[in-house]
C-alpha atoms as one frame of an Amber mdcrd trajectory, in Angstrom:
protein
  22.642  16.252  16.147  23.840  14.486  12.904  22.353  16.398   9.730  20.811
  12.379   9.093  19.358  12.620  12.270  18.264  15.930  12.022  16.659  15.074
   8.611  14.225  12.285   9.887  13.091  14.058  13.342  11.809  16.756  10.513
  10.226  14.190   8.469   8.925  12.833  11.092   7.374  15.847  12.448   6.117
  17.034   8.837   4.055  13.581   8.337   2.532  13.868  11.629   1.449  17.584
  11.174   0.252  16.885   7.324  -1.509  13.645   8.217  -3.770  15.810  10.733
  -3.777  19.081   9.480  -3.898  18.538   5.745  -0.906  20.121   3.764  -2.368
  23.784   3.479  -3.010  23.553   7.087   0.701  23.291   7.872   3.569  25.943
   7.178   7.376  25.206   7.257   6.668  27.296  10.868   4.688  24.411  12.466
   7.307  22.083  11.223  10.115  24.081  12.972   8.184  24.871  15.980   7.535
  21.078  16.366  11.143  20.403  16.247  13.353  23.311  17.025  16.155  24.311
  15.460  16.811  27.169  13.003  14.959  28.016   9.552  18.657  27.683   7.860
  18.148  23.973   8.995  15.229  23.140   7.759  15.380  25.112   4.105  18.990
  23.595   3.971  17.253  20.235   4.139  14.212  21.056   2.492  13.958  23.925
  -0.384  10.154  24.491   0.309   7.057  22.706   2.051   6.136  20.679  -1.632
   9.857  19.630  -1.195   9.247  18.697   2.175   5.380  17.089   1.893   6.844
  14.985  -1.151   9.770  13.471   1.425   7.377  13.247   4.285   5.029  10.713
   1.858   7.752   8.677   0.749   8.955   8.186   3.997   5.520   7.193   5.202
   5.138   5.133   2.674   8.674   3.157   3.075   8.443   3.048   7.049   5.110
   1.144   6.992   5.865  -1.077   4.086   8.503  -2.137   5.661   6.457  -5.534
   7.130   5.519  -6.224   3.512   9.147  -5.989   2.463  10.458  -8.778   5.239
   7.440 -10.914   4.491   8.507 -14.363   5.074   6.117 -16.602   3.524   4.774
 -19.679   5.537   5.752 -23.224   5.414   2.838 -23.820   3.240   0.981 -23.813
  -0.163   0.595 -20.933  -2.900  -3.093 -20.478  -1.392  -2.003 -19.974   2.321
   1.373 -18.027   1.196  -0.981 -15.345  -0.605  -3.850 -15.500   2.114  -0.991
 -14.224   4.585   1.021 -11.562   2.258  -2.777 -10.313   1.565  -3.022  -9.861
   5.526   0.184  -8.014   5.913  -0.842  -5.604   2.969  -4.005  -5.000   4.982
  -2.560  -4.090   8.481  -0.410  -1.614   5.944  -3.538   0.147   3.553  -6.276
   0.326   5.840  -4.834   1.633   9.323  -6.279   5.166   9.809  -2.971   7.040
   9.231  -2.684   5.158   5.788  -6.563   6.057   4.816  -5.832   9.704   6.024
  -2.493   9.868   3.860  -4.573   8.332   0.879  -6.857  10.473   1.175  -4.422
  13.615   1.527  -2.593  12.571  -1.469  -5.588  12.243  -3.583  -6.585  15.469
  -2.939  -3.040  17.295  -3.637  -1.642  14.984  -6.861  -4.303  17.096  -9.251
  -2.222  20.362  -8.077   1.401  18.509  -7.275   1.404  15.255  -9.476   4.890
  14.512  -8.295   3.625  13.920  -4.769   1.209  11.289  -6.606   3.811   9.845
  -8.335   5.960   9.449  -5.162   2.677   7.906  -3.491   2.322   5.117  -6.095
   5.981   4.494  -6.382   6.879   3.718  -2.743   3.285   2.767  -1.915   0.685
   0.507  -4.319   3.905  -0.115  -6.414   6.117  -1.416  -4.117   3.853  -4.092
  -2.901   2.435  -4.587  -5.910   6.250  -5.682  -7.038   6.740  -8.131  -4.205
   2.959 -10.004  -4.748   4.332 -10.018  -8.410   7.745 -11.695  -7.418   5.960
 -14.504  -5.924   3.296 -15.131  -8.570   6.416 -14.981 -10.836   8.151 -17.787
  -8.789   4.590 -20.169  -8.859   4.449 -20.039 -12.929   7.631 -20.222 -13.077
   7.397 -23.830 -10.519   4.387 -24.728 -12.958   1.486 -24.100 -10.019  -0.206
 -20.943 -11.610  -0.048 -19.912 -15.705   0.233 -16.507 -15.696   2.137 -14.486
 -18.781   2.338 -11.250 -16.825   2.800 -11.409 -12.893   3.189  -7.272 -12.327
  -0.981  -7.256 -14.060  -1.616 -10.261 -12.223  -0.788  -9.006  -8.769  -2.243
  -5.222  -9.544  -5.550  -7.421 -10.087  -5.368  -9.200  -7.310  -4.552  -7.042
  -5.424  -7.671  -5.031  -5.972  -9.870  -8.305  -5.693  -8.392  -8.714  -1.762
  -8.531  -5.155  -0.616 -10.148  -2.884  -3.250 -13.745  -2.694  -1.181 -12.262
  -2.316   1.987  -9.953   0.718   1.101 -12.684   2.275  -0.613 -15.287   2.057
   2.014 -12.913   3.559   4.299 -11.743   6.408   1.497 -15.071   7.440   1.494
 -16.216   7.264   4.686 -18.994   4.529   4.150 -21.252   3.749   6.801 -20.401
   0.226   6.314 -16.768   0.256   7.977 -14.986  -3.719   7.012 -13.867  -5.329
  10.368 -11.361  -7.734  10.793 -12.904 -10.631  10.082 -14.729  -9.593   6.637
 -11.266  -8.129   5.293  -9.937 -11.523   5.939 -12.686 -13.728   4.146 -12.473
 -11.217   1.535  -8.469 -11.620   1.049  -8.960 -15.081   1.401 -12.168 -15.051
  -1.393 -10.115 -13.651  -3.700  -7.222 -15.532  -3.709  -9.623 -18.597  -3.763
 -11.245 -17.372  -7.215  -7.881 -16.432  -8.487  -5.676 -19.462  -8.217  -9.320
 -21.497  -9.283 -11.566 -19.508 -11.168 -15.198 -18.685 -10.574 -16.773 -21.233
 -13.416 -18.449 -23.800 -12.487 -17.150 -26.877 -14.388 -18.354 -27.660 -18.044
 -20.854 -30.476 -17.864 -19.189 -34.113 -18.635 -20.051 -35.090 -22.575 -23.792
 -37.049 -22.667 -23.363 -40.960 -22.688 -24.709 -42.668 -25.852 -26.815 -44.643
 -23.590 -24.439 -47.814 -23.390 -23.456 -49.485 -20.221 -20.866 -51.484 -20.103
């Protein structure tokens, strides 16, 4: 087997065994049981298991962004564009693999912040950078006004999915289905390309009719 090949079947096996153990519940022994081979393999690959936990979350993290990154957006307005790029970041953040990973993360990034890092970077940032690419492309077309897309997209971001991911983080009793996700993306791309004013009251007449 190519040393490539070898690499990912590891990674592969590591994310698995984290995602349902927890990372003190696995040793670099589980991993190699899982996949065979020899421990000279898999500490010639990987120097220790925070070496190896900090590749298995960034590969997570690319392989199931990977819908987000070959988004293609409809033949259709700003509204509908966002509305279906806020769907595609839903079926990524709120599977139960990606809640569990969350959730492991969180717990390890006080103790390992590099792991944290590694989360945001190829995770929450990596979307966040594509939502911002297309809010960059509407001011820059003159449909939106917005000075800083990356703050823009962060926020919006938060306003599609933000009560949905935490409900699941914590285990709420109130679980989102589909459909409430999906008014909720929708919602919030509705009050951010219009704003949740009502609108100012037209100036009083002086009482003249022409």
């Amino acid at each position: 087997m190519r040393a490539a090949d070898r690499r990912k079947l590891i990674l592969e096996a590591a994310g698995e065994l984290f995602i349902a153990k927890g990372y003190s519940g696995v040793s670099m022994e589980d991993v190699l049981a899982r996949v065979g081979g020899s421990k000279a393999t898999l500490y010639r690959h990987f120097t220790d298991k925070a070496a190896l936990f900090q590749s298995a979350v960034e590969t997570l993290c690319d392989e199931w962004s990977e819908p987000v990154h070959s988004f293609r957006p409809p033949d259709a307005d700003l509204a509908t564009t966002l509305i279906a790029l806020g769907g595609h970041f839903a079926d990524l953040v709120l599977t139960p693999q990606a809640i569990a990973l969350h959730r492991l993360v969180t717990a390890e990034s006080e103790r390992m912040p590099e792991v944290g890092r590694a989360f945001f970077e190829h995770g929450p940032a990596t979307g966040q950078g594509i939502l911002a690419g297309y809010l960059r492309r509407a001011h820059e077309a003159g449909e939106i006004s917005v000075t800083d897309p990356l703050r823009a997209a962060a926020q919006l971001y938060q306003a599609m999915l933000g009560d949905a991911q935490m409900r699941l983080l914590t285990n709420s009793p109130h679980k989102p289905d589909d459909a409430e996700v999906r008014e909720s993306i929708a919602a919030a791309v509705r009050v951010f390309l219009h704003g949740a004013a009502t609108r100012p009251a037209a100036p009083a007449s002086n009482g003249v009719r022409k």
